[in-house]
Amino acid sequence: MSRHLKQFTLKREYRGIQPFTMDFKDGINVLVGENGSGKSSTIHLITGDSDKSLFSIVADKVTYRFFDTEKQNPRTLHPELQSNFGFAIASRFGSHGEAMLPVLMASKDFTDTILFVDEPEAGISLTNQMKIFKCFQNIVKNNCQVILTTHSYLFMKKVEEVFSLDSKTWVPSSEYLNSILGEKNSKPNTTKTLPNT
């Protein structure tokens, strides 16, 4: 499997985000960070009609799909646009999360594509987050690369490393989560005390 998107470099300050470089991995890439750290802005730059002098990318492949779960939820789209997704019934009668679920699950049929998803967990239960993550795991087997932004504890736990937009580095997911939860990696005490004789 090849990394379709290999590297992103923000060349100058953008919306308060300082320049940085990110190397992408095969499979599922999870971008994390505090609100305002630049997660959504980063993938909107890559996938949007942005000023190309702001950034550069190194990529093998330019075929991609982008889901912005805040803006593309069929439930909130104008009825004429809903037909483009084919989910008008679900969007009329389902909750916000239920309406987005079929859109995200449709990614199971992707091949040879970069899939960008901005906060796929929005309004979606843990059970359905797990279904979506399994869907992402399956499509990477079809020579796809997944790049997602998230605040989901579950998604972070399912990968070994996350890219922190706060520190602009890849960090072990357990280390990142421990830093948020205020927990430290505790090692068992293996020091032995000799009995008094």
PDB file of C-alpha atoms in Angstrom:
ATOM      1  CA  MET A   1       0.000   0.000   0.000  1.00  0.00           C
ATOM      2  CA  SER A   2       1.265   3.458  -0.786  1.00  0.00           C
ATOM      3  CA  ARG A   3       0.768   6.636   1.126  1.00  0.00           C
ATOM      4  CA  HIS A   4      -1.303   8.638  -1.328  1.00  0.00           C
ATOM      5  CA  LEU A   5      -0.744  11.827   0.657  1.00  0.00           C
ATOM      6  CA  LYS A   6       2.790  11.874   1.974  1.00  0.00           C
ATOM      7  CA  GLN A   7       3.379  15.329   3.411  1.00  0.00           C
ATOM      8  CA  PHE A   8       1.672  18.625   4.130  1.00  0.00           C
ATOM      9  CA  THR A   9       3.573  21.844   4.863  1.00  0.00           C
ATOM     10  CA  LEU A  10       1.951  25.059   6.009  1.00  0.00           C
ATOM     11  CA  LYS A  11       4.376  27.670   4.694  1.00  0.00           C
ATOM     12  CA  ARG A  12       3.195  30.686   6.659  1.00  0.00           C
ATOM     13  CA  GLU A  13       0.843  31.624   9.488  1.00  0.00           C
ATOM     14  CA  TYR A  14      -2.801  30.887   8.717  1.00  0.00           C
ATOM     15  CA  ARG A  15      -5.726  31.649  11.044  1.00  0.00           C
ATOM     16  CA  GLY A  16      -3.321  31.779  13.980  1.00  0.00           C
ATOM     17  CA  ILE A  17      -1.702  28.425  13.078  1.00  0.00           C
ATOM     18  CA  GLN A  18       2.066  28.680  12.875  1.00  0.00           C
ATOM     19  CA  PRO A  19       3.940  26.993   9.967  1.00  0.00           C
ATOM     20  CA  PHE A  20       4.544  23.265  10.373  1.00  0.00           C
ATOM     21  CA  THR A  21       5.124  20.073   8.417  1.00  0.00           C
ATOM     22  CA  MET A  22       3.213  16.834   8.823  1.00  0.00           C
ATOM     23  CA  ASP A  23       4.247  13.489   7.350  1.00  0.00           C
ATOM     24  CA  PHE A  24       1.292  11.209   6.725  1.00  0.00           C
ATOM     25  CA  LYS A  25       1.202   7.460   7.256  1.00  0.00           C
ATOM     26  CA  ASP A  26      -0.347   4.527   5.434  1.00  0.00           C
ATOM     27  CA  GLY A  27      -3.829   3.600   6.550  1.00  0.00           C
ATOM     28  CA  ILE A  28      -5.667   5.699   9.112  1.00  0.00           C
ATOM     29  CA  ASN A  29      -4.233   9.081  10.149  1.00  0.00           C
ATOM     30  CA  VAL A  30      -5.887  10.643  13.202  1.00  0.00           C
ATOM     31  CA  LEU A  31      -5.447  14.396  13.726  1.00  0.00           C
ATOM     32  CA  VAL A  32      -6.192  15.639  17.230  1.00  0.00           C
ATOM     33  CA  GLY A  33      -5.918  18.832  19.235  1.00  0.00           C
ATOM     34  CA  GLU A  34      -7.764  21.405  21.226  1.00  0.00           C
ATOM     35  CA  ASN A  35     -10.487  23.499  19.629  1.00  0.00           C
ATOM     36  CA  GLY A  36      -8.853  26.098  17.407  1.00  0.00           C
ATOM     37  CA  SER A  37      -5.605  24.141  17.015  1.00  0.00           C
ATOM     38  CA  GLY A  38      -6.070  23.840  13.239  1.00  0.00           C
ATOM     39  CA  LYS A  39      -7.449  20.340  12.634  1.00  0.00           C
ATOM     40  CA  SER A  40     -10.324  21.341  10.368  1.00  0.00           C
ATOM     41  CA  SER A  41      -8.369  24.207   8.811  1.00  0.00           C
ATOM     42  CA  THR A  42      -5.602  21.804   7.784  1.00  0.00           C
ATOM     43  CA  ILE A  43      -7.851  19.410   5.905  1.00  0.00           C
ATOM     44  CA  HIS A  44      -9.897  22.266   4.443  1.00  0.00           C
ATOM     45  CA  LEU A  45      -6.673  23.734   3.046  1.00  0.00           C
ATOM     46  CA  ILE A  46      -5.702  20.423   1.434  1.00  0.00           C
ATOM     47  CA  THR A  47      -9.130  19.670  -0.027  1.00  0.00           C
ATOM     48  CA  GLY A  48     -10.418  23.168  -0.717  1.00  0.00           C
ATOM     49  CA  ASP A  49      -9.929  25.858  -3.286  1.00  0.00           C
ATOM     50  CA  SER A  50      -7.255  27.497  -1.164  1.00  0.00           C
ATOM     51  CA  ASP A  51      -4.433  29.889  -1.908  1.00  0.00           C
ATOM     52  CA  LYS A  52      -1.744  27.412  -3.018  1.00  0.00           C
ATOM     53  CA  SER A  53       1.026  29.742  -1.834  1.00  0.00           C
ATOM     54  CA  LEU A  54      -0.065  29.008   1.756  1.00  0.00           C
ATOM     55  CA  PHE A  55       0.933  25.365   1.707  1.00  0.00           C
ATOM     56  CA  SER A  56       2.514  22.541  -0.226  1.00  0.00           C
ATOM     57  CA  ILE A  57       1.700  18.850  -0.396  1.00  0.00           C
ATOM     58  CA  VAL A  58       3.623  15.813  -1.538  1.00  0.00           C
ATOM     59  CA  ALA A  59       1.252  13.185  -2.890  1.00  0.00           C
ATOM     60  CA  ASP A  60       1.170  10.146  -5.154  1.00  0.00           C
ATOM     61  CA  LYS A  61      -2.568  10.379  -5.627  1.00  0.00           C
ATOM     62  CA  VAL A  62      -4.985  13.230  -5.997  1.00  0.00           C
ATOM     63  CA  THR A  63      -8.263  11.277  -5.995  1.00  0.00           C
ATOM     64  CA  TYR A  64     -10.036  12.025  -2.755  1.00  0.00           C
ATOM     65  CA  ARG A  65     -13.399  12.287  -1.029  1.00  0.00           C
ATOM     66  CA  PHE A  66     -14.078  14.763   1.749  1.00  0.00           C
ATOM     67  CA  PHE A  67     -16.855  14.581   4.343  1.00  0.00           C
ATOM     68  CA  ASP A  68     -17.415  17.587   6.564  1.00  0.00           C
ATOM     69  CA  THR A  69     -19.882  16.104   9.032  1.00  0.00           C
ATOM     70  CA  GLU A  70     -20.937  19.547  10.254  1.00  0.00           C
ATOM     71  CA  LYS A  71     -21.745  20.965   6.812  1.00  0.00           C
ATOM     72  CA  GLN A  72     -22.694  17.856   4.840  1.00  0.00           C
ATOM     73  CA  ASN A  73     -25.243  16.268   7.129  1.00  0.00           C
ATOM     74  CA  PRO A  74     -28.209  15.400   4.882  1.00  0.00           C
ATOM     75  CA  ARG A  75     -30.604  16.407   7.668  1.00  0.00           C
ATOM     76  CA  THR A  76     -29.505  20.021   7.454  1.00  0.00           C
ATOM     77  CA  LEU A  77     -29.122  20.268   3.675  1.00  0.00           C
ATOM     78  CA  HIS A  78     -31.681  21.891   1.429  1.00  0.00           C
ATOM     79  CA  PRO A  79     -34.098  19.165   0.164  1.00  0.00           C
ATOM     80  CA  GLU A  80     -32.839  19.510  -3.424  1.00  0.00           C
ATOM     81  CA  LEU A  81     -29.290  18.779  -2.279  1.00  0.00           C
ATOM     82  CA  GLN A  82     -30.357  15.789  -0.199  1.00  0.00           C
ATOM     83  CA  SER A  83     -31.204  13.847  -3.337  1.00  0.00           C
ATOM     84  CA  ASN A  84     -27.535  14.011  -4.337  1.00  0.00           C
ATOM     85  CA  PHE A  85     -26.735  11.874  -1.292  1.00  0.00           C
ATOM     86  CA  GLY A  86     -29.732   9.585  -1.721  1.00  0.00           C
ATOM     87  CA  PHE A  87     -30.533   9.788   1.977  1.00  0.00           C
ATOM     88  CA  ALA A  88     -33.585  12.068   1.979  1.00  0.00           C
ATOM     89  CA  ILE A  89     -35.739   9.643   3.995  1.00  0.00           C
ATOM     90  CA  ALA A  90     -33.115   9.060   6.680  1.00  0.00           C
ATOM     91  CA  SER A  91     -32.438  12.764   6.866  1.00  0.00           C
ATOM     92  CA  ARG A  92     -36.111  13.594   7.302  1.00  0.00           C
ATOM     93  CA  PHE A  93     -36.879  11.095  10.053  1.00  0.00           C
ATOM     94  CA  GLY A  94     -33.512  10.362  11.655  1.00  0.00           C
ATOM     95  CA  SER A  95     -31.472  12.241  14.210  1.00  0.00           C
ATOM     96  CA  HIS A  96     -28.390  14.242  13.238  1.00  0.00           C
ATOM     97  CA  GLY A  97     -26.179  11.189  13.847  1.00  0.00           C
ATOM     98  CA  GLU A  98     -28.533   8.751  12.131  1.00  0.00           C
ATOM     99  CA  ALA A  99     -28.650  10.955   9.043  1.00  0.00           C
ATOM    100  CA  MET A 100     -24.849  11.093   8.754  1.00  0.00           C
ATOM    101  CA  LEU A 101     -24.272   7.413   9.405  1.00  0.00           C
ATOM    102  CA  PRO A 102     -25.247   6.188   5.891  1.00  0.00           C
ATOM    103  CA  VAL A 103     -23.056   8.870   4.323  1.00  0.00           C
ATOM    104  CA  LEU A 104     -20.002   7.719   6.290  1.00  0.00           C
ATOM    105  CA  MET A 105     -20.808   4.026   5.857  1.00  0.00           C
ATOM    106  CA  ALA A 106     -20.868   4.561   2.067  1.00  0.00           C
ATOM    107  CA  SER A 107     -17.078   4.863   2.284  1.00  0.00           C
ATOM    108  CA  LYS A 108     -16.907   1.052   2.600  1.00  0.00           C
ATOM    109  CA  ASP A 109     -17.046   0.878  -1.202  1.00  0.00           C
ATOM    110  CA  PHE A 110     -14.113   3.234  -1.828  1.00  0.00           C
ATOM    111  CA  THR A 111     -10.945   1.974  -3.475  1.00  0.00           C
ATOM    112  CA  ASP A 112      -7.653   3.688  -4.260  1.00  0.00           C
ATOM    113  CA  THR A 113      -8.828   6.935  -2.666  1.00  0.00           C
ATOM    114  CA  ILE A 114      -7.862   9.383   0.051  1.00  0.00           C
ATOM    115  CA  LEU A 115     -10.788   9.827   2.424  1.00  0.00           C
ATOM    116  CA  PHE A 116     -10.810  13.032   4.492  1.00  0.00           C
ATOM    117  CA  VAL A 117     -13.361  13.217   7.304  1.00  0.00           C
ATOM    118  CA  ASP A 118     -13.785  16.164   9.645  1.00  0.00           C
ATOM    119  CA  GLU A 119     -15.033  14.954  13.051  1.00  0.00           C
ATOM    120  CA  PRO A 120     -16.947  11.831  11.990  1.00  0.00           C
ATOM    121  CA  GLU A 121     -18.129  11.271  15.568  1.00  0.00           C
ATOM    122  CA  ALA A 122     -20.382  14.366  15.566  1.00  0.00           C
ATOM    123  CA  GLY A 123     -23.756  13.318  16.958  1.00  0.00           C
ATOM    124  CA  ILE A 124     -22.945   9.615  16.637  1.00  0.00           C
ATOM    125  CA  SER A 125     -23.167   7.093  19.488  1.00  0.00           C
ATOM    126  CA  LEU A 126     -20.172   5.041  20.629  1.00  0.00           C
ATOM    127  CA  THR A 127     -21.697   1.931  19.045  1.00  0.00           C
ATOM    128  CA  ASN A 128     -21.943   3.663  15.690  1.00  0.00           C
ATOM    129  CA  GLN A 129     -18.519   5.278  16.071  1.00  0.00           C
ATOM    130  CA  MET A 130     -17.166   1.738  16.354  1.00  0.00           C
ATOM    131  CA  LYS A 131     -19.033   0.705  13.180  1.00  0.00           C
ATOM    132  CA  ILE A 132     -17.598   3.680  11.324  1.00  0.00           C
ATOM    133  CA  PHE A 133     -14.076   2.994  12.540  1.00  0.00           C
ATOM    134  CA  LYS A 134     -14.356  -0.630  11.376  1.00  0.00           C
ATOM    135  CA  CYS A 135     -15.505   0.732   8.031  1.00  0.00           C
ATOM    136  CA  PHE A 136     -12.355   2.894   7.870  1.00  0.00           C
ATOM    137  CA  GLN A 137     -10.215  -0.130   8.792  1.00  0.00           C
ATOM    138  CA  ASN A 138     -11.777  -2.086   5.943  1.00  0.00           C
ATOM    139  CA  ILE A 139     -11.340   0.556   3.270  1.00  0.00           C
ATOM    140  CA  VAL A 140      -7.621   0.931   3.955  1.00  0.00           C
ATOM    141  CA  LYS A 141      -7.397  -2.658   2.740  1.00  0.00           C
ATOM    142  CA  ASN A 142      -8.651  -1.321  -0.629  1.00  0.00           C
ATOM    143  CA  ASN A 143      -5.544   0.856  -1.067  1.00  0.00           C
ATOM    144  CA  CYS A 144      -7.232   3.817   0.597  1.00  0.00           C
ATOM    145  CA  GLN A 145      -5.783   6.286   3.056  1.00  0.00           C
ATOM    146  CA  VAL A 146      -8.017   7.831   5.735  1.00  0.00           C
ATOM    147  CA  ILE A 147      -7.258  11.222   7.255  1.00  0.00           C
ATOM    148  CA  LEU A 148      -9.651  12.276   9.981  1.00  0.00           C
ATOM    149  CA  THR A 149      -9.898  14.943  12.646  1.00  0.00           C
ATOM    150  CA  THR A 150     -11.495  13.941  15.899  1.00  0.00           C
ATOM    151  CA  HIS A 151     -12.234  14.551  19.564  1.00  0.00           C
ATOM    152  CA  SER A 152     -13.382  10.936  19.919  1.00  0.00           C
ATOM    153  CA  TYR A 153     -11.712   9.004  22.714  1.00  0.00           C
ATOM    154  CA  LEU A 154     -12.661   5.778  20.933  1.00  0.00           C
ATOM    155  CA  PHE A 155     -10.949   6.733  17.656  1.00  0.00           C
ATOM    156  CA  MET A 156      -7.815   7.814  19.519  1.00  0.00           C
ATOM    157  CA  LYS A 157      -7.725   4.516  21.437  1.00  0.00           C
ATOM    158  CA  LYS A 158      -7.986   2.510  18.206  1.00  0.00           C
ATOM    159  CA  VAL A 159      -4.715   3.796  16.712  1.00  0.00           C
ATOM    160  CA  GLU A 160      -1.143   3.603  17.968  1.00  0.00           C
ATOM    161  CA  GLU A 161      -0.262   7.223  17.223  1.00  0.00           C
ATOM    162  CA  VAL A 162      -2.111  10.487  16.705  1.00  0.00           C
ATOM    163  CA  PHE A 163      -0.873  13.707  15.132  1.00  0.00           C
ATOM    164  CA  SER A 164      -1.285  16.488  17.684  1.00  0.00           C
ATOM    165  CA  LEU A 165      -1.969  19.855  16.094  1.00  0.00           C
ATOM    166  CA  ASP A 166      -1.093  21.378  19.478  1.00  0.00           C
ATOM    167  CA  SER A 167       2.506  20.109  19.429  1.00  0.00           C
ATOM    168  CA  LYS A 168       2.699  19.513  15.627  1.00  0.00           C
ATOM    169  CA  THR A 169       4.129  16.018  16.169  1.00  0.00           C
ATOM    170  CA  TRP A 170       3.089  12.386  16.075  1.00  0.00           C
ATOM    171  CA  VAL A 171       2.660  11.066  19.618  1.00  0.00           C
ATOM    172  CA  PRO A 172       1.592   7.687  20.984  1.00  0.00           C
ATOM    173  CA  SER A 173      -2.164   7.836  21.459  1.00  0.00           C
ATOM    174  CA  SER A 174      -1.886   6.552  25.033  1.00  0.00           C
ATOM    175  CA  GLU A 175       0.540   9.361  25.877  1.00  0.00           C
ATOM    176  CA  TYR A 176      -1.742  11.960  24.312  1.00  0.00           C
ATOM    177  CA  LEU A 177      -4.817  10.660  26.150  1.00  0.00           C
ATOM    178  CA  ASN A 178      -2.927  10.414  29.453  1.00  0.00           C
ATOM    179  CA  SER A 179      -1.833  14.035  29.100  1.00  0.00           C
ATOM    180  CA  ILE A 180      -5.457  15.114  28.711  1.00  0.00           C
ATOM    181  CA  LEU A 181      -6.812  12.921  31.477  1.00  0.00           C
ATOM    182  CA  GLY A 182      -4.021  13.975  33.837  1.00  0.00           C
ATOM    183  CA  GLU A 183      -2.783  10.426  34.178  1.00  0.00           C
ATOM    184  CA  LYS A 184       0.841   9.418  34.139  1.00  0.00           C
ATOM    185  CA  ASN A 185       2.297   6.238  32.765  1.00  0.00           C
ATOM    186  CA  SER A 186       2.811   4.424  36.002  1.00  0.00           C
ATOM    187  CA  LYS A 187       5.228   1.575  36.179  1.00  0.00           C
ATOM    188  CA  PRO A 188       4.750  -1.094  38.790  1.00  0.00           C
ATOM    189  CA  ASN A 189       7.116  -0.857  41.712  1.00  0.00           C
ATOM    190  CA  THR A 190       9.617  -3.638  41.195  1.00  0.00           C
ATOM    191  CA  THR A 191      11.958  -2.556  44.001  1.00  0.00           C
ATOM    192  CA  LYS A 192      12.306  -5.305  46.576  1.00  0.00           C
ATOM    193  CA  THR A 193      13.107  -4.653  50.204  1.00  0.00           C
ATOM    194  CA  LEU A 194      15.170  -7.165  52.081  1.00  0.00           C
ATOM    195  CA  PRO A 195      13.573  -8.243  55.329  1.00  0.00           C
ATOM    196  CA  ASN A 196      15.234  -7.059  58.550  1.00  0.00           C
ATOM    197  CA  THR A 197      17.387  -9.785  60.015  1.00  0.00           C
TER     198      THR A 197
END
